[in-house]
Short mmCIF file of C-alpha atoms and ligand atoms in Angstrom, two decimals:
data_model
loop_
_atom_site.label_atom_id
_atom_site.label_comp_id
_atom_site.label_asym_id
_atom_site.label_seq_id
_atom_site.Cartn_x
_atom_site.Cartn_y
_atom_site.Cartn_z
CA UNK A 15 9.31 -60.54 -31.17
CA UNK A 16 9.54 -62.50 -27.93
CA UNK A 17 12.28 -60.87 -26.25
CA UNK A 18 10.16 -57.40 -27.21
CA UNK A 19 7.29 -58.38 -26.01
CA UNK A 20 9.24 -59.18 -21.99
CA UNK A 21 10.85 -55.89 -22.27
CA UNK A 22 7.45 -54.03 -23.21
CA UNK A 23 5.54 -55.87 -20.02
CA UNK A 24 9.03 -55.26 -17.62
CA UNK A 25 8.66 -51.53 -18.17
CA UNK A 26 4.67 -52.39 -17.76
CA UNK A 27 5.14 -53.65 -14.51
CA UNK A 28 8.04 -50.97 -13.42
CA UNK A 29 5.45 -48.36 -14.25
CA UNK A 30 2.23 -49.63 -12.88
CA UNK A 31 4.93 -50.33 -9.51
CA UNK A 32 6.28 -47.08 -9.72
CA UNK A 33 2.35 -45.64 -9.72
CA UNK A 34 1.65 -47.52 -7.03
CA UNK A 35 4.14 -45.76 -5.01
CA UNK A 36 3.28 -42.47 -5.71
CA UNK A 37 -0.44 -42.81 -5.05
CA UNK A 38 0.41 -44.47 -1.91
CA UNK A 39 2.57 -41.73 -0.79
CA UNK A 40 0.48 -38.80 -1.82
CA UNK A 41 -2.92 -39.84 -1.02
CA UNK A 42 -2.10 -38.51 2.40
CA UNK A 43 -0.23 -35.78 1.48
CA UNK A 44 -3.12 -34.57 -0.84
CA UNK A 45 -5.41 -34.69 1.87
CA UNK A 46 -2.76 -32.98 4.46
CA UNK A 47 -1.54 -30.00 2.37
CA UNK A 48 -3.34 -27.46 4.50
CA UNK A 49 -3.19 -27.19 8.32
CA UNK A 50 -6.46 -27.52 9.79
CA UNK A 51 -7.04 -24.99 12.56
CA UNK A 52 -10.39 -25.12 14.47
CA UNK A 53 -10.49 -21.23 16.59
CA UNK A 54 -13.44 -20.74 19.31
CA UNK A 55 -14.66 -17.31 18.74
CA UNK A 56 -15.17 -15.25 15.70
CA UNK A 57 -12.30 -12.64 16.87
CA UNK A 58 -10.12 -15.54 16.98
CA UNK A 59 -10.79 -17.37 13.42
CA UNK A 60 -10.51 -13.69 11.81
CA UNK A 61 -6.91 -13.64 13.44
CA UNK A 62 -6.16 -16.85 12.50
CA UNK A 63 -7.53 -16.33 8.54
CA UNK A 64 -5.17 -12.99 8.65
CA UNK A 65 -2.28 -14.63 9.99
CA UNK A 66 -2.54 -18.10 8.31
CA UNK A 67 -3.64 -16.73 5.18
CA UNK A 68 -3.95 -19.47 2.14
CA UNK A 69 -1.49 -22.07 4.01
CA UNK A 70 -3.85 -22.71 6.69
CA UNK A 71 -7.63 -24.28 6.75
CA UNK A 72 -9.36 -22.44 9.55
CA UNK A 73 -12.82 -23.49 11.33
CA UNK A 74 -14.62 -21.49 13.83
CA UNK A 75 -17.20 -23.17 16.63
CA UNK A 76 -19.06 -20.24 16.94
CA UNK A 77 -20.61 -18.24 14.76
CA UNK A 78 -21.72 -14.18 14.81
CA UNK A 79 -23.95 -13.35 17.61
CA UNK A 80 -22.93 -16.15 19.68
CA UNK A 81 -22.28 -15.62 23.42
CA UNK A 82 -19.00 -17.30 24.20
CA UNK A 83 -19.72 -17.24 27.93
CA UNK A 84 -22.54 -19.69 27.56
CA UNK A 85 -21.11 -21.41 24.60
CA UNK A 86 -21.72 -25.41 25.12
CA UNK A 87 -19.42 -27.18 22.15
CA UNK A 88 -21.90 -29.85 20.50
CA UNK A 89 -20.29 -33.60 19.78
CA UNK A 90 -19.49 -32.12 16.52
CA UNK A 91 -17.15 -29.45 17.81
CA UNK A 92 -15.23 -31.95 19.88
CA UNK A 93 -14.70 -34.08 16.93
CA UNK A 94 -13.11 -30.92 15.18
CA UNK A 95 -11.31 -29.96 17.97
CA UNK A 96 -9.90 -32.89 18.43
CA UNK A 97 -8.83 -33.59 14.92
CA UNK A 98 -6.98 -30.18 14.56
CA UNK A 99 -3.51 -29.89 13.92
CA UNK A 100 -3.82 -26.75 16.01
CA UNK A 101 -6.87 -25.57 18.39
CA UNK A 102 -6.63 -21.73 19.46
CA UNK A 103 -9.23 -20.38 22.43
CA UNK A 104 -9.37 -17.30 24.28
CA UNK A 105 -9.07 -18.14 27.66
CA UNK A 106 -9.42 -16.20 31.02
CA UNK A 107 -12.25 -18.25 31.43
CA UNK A 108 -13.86 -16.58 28.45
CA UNK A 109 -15.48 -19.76 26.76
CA UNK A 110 -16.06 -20.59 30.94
CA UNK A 111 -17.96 -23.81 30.23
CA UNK A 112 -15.19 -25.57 27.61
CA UNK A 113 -12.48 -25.45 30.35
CA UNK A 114 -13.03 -29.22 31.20
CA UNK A 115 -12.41 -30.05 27.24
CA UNK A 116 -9.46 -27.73 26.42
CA UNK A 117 -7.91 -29.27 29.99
CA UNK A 118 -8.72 -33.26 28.08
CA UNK A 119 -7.00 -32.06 24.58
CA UNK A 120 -3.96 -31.16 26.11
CA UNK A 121 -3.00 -34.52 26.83
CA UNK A 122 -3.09 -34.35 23.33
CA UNK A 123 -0.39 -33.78 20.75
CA UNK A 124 -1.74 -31.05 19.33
CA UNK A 125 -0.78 -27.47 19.44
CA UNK A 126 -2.48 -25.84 21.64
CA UNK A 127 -3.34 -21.73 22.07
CA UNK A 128 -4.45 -19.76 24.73
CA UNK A 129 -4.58 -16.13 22.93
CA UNK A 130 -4.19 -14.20 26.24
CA UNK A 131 -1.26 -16.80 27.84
CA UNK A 132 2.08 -14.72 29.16
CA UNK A 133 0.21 -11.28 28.43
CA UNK A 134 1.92 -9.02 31.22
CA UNK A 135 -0.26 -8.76 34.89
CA UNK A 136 0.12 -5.13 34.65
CA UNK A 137 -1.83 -5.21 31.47
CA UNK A 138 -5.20 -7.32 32.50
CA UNK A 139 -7.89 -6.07 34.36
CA UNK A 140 -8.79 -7.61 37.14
CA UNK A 141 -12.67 -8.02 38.63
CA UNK A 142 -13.26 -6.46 41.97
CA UNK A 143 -15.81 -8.57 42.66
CA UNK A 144 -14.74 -11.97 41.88
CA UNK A 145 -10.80 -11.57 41.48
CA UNK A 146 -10.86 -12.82 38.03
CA UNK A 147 -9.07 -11.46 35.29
CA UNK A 148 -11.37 -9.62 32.80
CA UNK A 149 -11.23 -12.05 29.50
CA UNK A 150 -12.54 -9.10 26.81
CA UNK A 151 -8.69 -8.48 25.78
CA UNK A 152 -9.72 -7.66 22.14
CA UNK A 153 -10.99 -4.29 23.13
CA UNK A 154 -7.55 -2.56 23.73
CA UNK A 155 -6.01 -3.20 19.85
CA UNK A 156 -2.43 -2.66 21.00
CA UNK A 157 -2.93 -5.43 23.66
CA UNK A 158 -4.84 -7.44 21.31
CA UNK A 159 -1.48 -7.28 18.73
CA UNK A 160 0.44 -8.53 21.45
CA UNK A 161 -1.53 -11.61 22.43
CA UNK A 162 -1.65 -12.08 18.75
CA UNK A 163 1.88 -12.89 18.69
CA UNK A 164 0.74 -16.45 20.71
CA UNK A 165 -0.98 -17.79 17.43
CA UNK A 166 2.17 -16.50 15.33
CA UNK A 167 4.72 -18.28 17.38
CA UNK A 168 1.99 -21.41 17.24
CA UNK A 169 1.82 -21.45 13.76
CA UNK A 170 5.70 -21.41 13.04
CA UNK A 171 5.42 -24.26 15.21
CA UNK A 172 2.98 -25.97 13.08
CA UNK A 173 4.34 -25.73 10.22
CA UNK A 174 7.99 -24.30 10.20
CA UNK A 175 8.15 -24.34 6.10
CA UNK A 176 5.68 -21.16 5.74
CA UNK A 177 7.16 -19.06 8.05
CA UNK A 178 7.95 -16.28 6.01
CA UNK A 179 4.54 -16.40 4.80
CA UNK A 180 2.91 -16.24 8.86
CA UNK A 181 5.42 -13.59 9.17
CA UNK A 182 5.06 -11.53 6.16
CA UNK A 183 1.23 -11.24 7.10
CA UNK A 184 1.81 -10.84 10.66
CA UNK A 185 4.24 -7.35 9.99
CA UNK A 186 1.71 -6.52 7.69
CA UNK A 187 -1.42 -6.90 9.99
CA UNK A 188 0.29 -5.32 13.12
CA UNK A 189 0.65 -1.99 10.91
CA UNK A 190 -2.84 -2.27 10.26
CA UNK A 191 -3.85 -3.08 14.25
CA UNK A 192 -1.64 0.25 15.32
CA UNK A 193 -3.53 2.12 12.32
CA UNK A 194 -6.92 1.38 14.11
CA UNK A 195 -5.68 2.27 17.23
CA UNK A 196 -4.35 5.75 15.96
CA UNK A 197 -8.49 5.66 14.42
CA UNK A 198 -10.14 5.58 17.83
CA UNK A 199 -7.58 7.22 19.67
CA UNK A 200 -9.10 10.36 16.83
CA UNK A 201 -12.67 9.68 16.80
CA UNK A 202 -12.44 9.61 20.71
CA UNK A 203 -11.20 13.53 20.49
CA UNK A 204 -14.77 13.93 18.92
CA UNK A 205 -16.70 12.96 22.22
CA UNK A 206 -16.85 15.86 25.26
CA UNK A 207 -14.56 14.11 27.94
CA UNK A 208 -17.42 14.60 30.52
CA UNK A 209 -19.73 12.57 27.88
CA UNK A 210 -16.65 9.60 27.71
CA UNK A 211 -19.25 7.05 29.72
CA UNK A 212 -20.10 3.57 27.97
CA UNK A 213 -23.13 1.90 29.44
CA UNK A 214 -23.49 -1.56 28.18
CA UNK A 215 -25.08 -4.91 28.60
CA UNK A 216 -22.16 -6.34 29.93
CA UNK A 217 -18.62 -5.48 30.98
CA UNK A 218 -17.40 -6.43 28.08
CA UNK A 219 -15.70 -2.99 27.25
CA UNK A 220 -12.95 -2.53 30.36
CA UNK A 221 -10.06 -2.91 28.21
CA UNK A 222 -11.77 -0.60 26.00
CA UNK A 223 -12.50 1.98 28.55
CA UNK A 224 -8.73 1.99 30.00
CA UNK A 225 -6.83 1.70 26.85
CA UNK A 226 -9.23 4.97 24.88
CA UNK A 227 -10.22 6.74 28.55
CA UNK A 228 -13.65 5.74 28.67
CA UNK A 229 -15.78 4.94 32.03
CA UNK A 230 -17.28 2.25 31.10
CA UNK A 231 -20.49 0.49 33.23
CA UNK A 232 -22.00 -2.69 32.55
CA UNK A 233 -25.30 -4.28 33.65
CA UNK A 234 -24.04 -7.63 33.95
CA UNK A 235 -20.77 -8.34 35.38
CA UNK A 236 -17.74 -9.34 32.86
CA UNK A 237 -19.67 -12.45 32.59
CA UNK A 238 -23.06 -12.91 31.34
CA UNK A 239 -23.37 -16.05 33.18
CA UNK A 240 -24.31 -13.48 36.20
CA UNK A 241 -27.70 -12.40 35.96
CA UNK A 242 -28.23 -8.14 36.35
CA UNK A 243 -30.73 -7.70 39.89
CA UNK A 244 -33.26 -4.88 40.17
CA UNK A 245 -30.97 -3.09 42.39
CA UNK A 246 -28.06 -3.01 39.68
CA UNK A 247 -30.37 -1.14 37.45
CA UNK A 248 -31.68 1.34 39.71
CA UNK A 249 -28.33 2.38 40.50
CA UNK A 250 -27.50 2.80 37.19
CA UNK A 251 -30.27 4.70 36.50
CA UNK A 252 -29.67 6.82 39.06
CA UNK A 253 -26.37 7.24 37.60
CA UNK A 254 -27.83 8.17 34.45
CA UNK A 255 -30.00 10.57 35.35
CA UNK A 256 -27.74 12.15 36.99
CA UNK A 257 -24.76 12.31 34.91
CA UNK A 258 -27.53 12.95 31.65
CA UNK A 259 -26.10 9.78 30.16
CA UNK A 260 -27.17 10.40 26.07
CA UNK A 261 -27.36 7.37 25.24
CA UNK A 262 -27.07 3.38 26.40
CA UNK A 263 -25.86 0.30 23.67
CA UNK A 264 -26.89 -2.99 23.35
CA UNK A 265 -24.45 -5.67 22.11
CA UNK A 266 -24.89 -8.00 19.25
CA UNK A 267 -24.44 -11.14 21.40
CA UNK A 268 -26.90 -10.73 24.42
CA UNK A 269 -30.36 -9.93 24.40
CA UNK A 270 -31.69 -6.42 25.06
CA UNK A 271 -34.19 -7.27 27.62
CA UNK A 272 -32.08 -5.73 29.98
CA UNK A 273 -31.00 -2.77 28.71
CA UNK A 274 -34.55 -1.96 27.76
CA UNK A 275 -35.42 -2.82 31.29
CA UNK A 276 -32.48 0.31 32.28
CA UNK A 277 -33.66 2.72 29.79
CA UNK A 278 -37.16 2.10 31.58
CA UNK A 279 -36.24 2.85 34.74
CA UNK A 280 -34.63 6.15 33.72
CA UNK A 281 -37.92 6.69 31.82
CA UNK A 282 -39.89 6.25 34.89
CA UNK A 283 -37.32 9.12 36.35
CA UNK A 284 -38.60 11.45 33.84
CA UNK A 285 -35.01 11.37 31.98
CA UNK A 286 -34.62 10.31 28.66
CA UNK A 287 -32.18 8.08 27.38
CA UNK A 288 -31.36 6.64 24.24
CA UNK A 289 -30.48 3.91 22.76
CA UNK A 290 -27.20 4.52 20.79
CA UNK A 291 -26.79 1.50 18.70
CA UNK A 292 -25.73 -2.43 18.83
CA UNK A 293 -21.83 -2.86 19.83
CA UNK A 294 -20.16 -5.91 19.11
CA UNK A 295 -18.87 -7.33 21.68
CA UNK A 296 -18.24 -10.96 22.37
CA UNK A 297 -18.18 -11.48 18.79
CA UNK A 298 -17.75 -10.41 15.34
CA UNK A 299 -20.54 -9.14 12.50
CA UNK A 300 -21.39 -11.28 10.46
CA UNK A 301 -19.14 -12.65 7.51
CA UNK A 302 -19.30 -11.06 4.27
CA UNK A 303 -20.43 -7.54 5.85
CA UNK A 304 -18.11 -4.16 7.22
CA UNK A 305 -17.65 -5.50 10.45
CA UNK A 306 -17.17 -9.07 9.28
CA UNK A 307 -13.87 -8.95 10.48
CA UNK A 308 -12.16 -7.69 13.41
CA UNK A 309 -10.79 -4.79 12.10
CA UNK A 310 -14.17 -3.73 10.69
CA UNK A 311 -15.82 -4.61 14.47
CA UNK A 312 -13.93 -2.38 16.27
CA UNK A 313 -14.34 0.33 13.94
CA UNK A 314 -18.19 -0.02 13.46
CA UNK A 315 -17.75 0.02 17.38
CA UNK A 316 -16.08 3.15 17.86
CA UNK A 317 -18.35 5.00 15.14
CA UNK A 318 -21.37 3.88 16.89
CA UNK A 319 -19.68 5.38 20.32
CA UNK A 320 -18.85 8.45 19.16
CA UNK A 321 -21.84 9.51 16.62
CA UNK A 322 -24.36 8.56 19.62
CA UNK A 323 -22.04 10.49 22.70
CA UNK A 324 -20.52 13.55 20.65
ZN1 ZN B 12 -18.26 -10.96 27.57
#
């Protein structure tokens, strides 16, 4: 009876010790099973979602509607940056006032991202005005997929284990990216060449214009940190009145004052012009609707072009 009951509590106390172990080990791998990504933009967390699919955990900063030119990350967004396993921004001075914070993080250990690093000079559009390159790279899809391929390589870097999964939806999603393109490249046959002139509230469609053959004018310079002066929109009307410009767009992440102010001035010309629709451009729609996703941007984009210039 004795000699039982030392046996029962030794495999007892080889169990409970054995527990002990295992909870120990996996109460951080519980918690670490998914890589945490934090993404600046909404064009970049919907890349990062297709890419990563279920493997990775991905946080955006900003949210539909938000201009990443003015973006100012809050305490909170420095806290998630800096806990990432892997931080992905635009860059070309896109998010212009988080250069200071991305320059601090790299001292980090982190993986770090710059979507548009190593893309080819011969591909970016440089400003005549101020020299700098043009950040809205998401505009031409074909140079979009190649960029892309930055947050591929940086997630096989992260976490070499799922790498056929990163890759398996990366071939996938680059069908899908030159399937859009073929899309616009059609609906673009649909507009009068003459009538292929985008007039926006910023210059936030360059890449667009040169990769689809579109002139494309913007009130405010490829920043909206520059404010539009009263001679910029004369000239433009002028331009519009005499070109007979159908119709003008505003954009989902800067406020119409200024477009309404052109569309005055033309008024005041005795020309009408229209307003054509919202185009997305420094961010996405909103989640959970068509153009909640980058795919469904561009083409809500391109549909709005064409049914207001054909
Ligand atoms: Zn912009």
């Amino acid at each position: 009876m004795m000699k039982k009951n030392v046996r029962f509590i030794a495999i007892i106390m080889v169990f409970v010790s054995f527990a002990m172990v295992i909870s120990g080990c996996s109460s951080k791998e519980v918690v670490k099973t998914k890589h945490t990504v934090v993404a600046t933009t909404t064009m970049l967390a919907d890349l990062a979602r297709v890419i990563g699919g279920d493997a990775i955990e991905v946080q955006a900063l900003m949210g539909p509607g938000i201009d990443p030119h003015l973006y100012n990350a809050s305490a909170g967004d420095v806290d998630k940056m800096s806990k990432a396993d892997l931080l992905v921004y635009s860059g070309l001075h896109l998010e212009g006032k988080m250069g200071d914070i991305f320059e601090n993080l790299k001292g980090s250990n982190k993986i770090i991202i710059e979507i548009a690093e190593g893309l080819d000079e011969s591909k970016l559009i440089t400003d005549q005005m101020s020299g700098a390159h043009d950040p809205h790279i998401w505009f031409d899809v074909l140079l979009w997929k190649l960029a892309a391929e930055n947050l591929y390589n940086g997630f096989i870097e992260l976490d070499p284990e799922n790498e056929a999964i990163y890759t398996s939806n990366f071939e996938a999603y680059k069908k899908e990216l030159d399937a859009l393109d073929t899309y616009i490249k059609e609906q673009v046959e649909l507009v009068p060449e003459s009538a292929r002139i985008l007039i926006t509230a910023h210059d936030a469609f360059n890449y667009f214009g040169k990769a689809y053959g579109f002139d494309v004018m913007g009130l405010q310079g490829i920043s909206t940190q520059s404010e539009a002066g009263t001679a910029d929109v004369t000239e433009l009307a002028n331009f519009i009145v005499k070109h007979k410009i159908k119709a003008l767009f505003v954009e989902s992440s800067v406020p119409k004052k200024n477009i309404e102010a052109l569309q005055e001035a033309v008024a005041a010309q005795g020309f009408d012009v229209a307003i054509g629709g919202e185009l997305y451009s420094d961010s996405l729609g909103s989640a959970g609707t068509p153009a909640g996703t980058y795919i469904g941007t561009v083409k809500a984009n391109i549909d709005t072009i064409v049914n207001a210039l054909k």
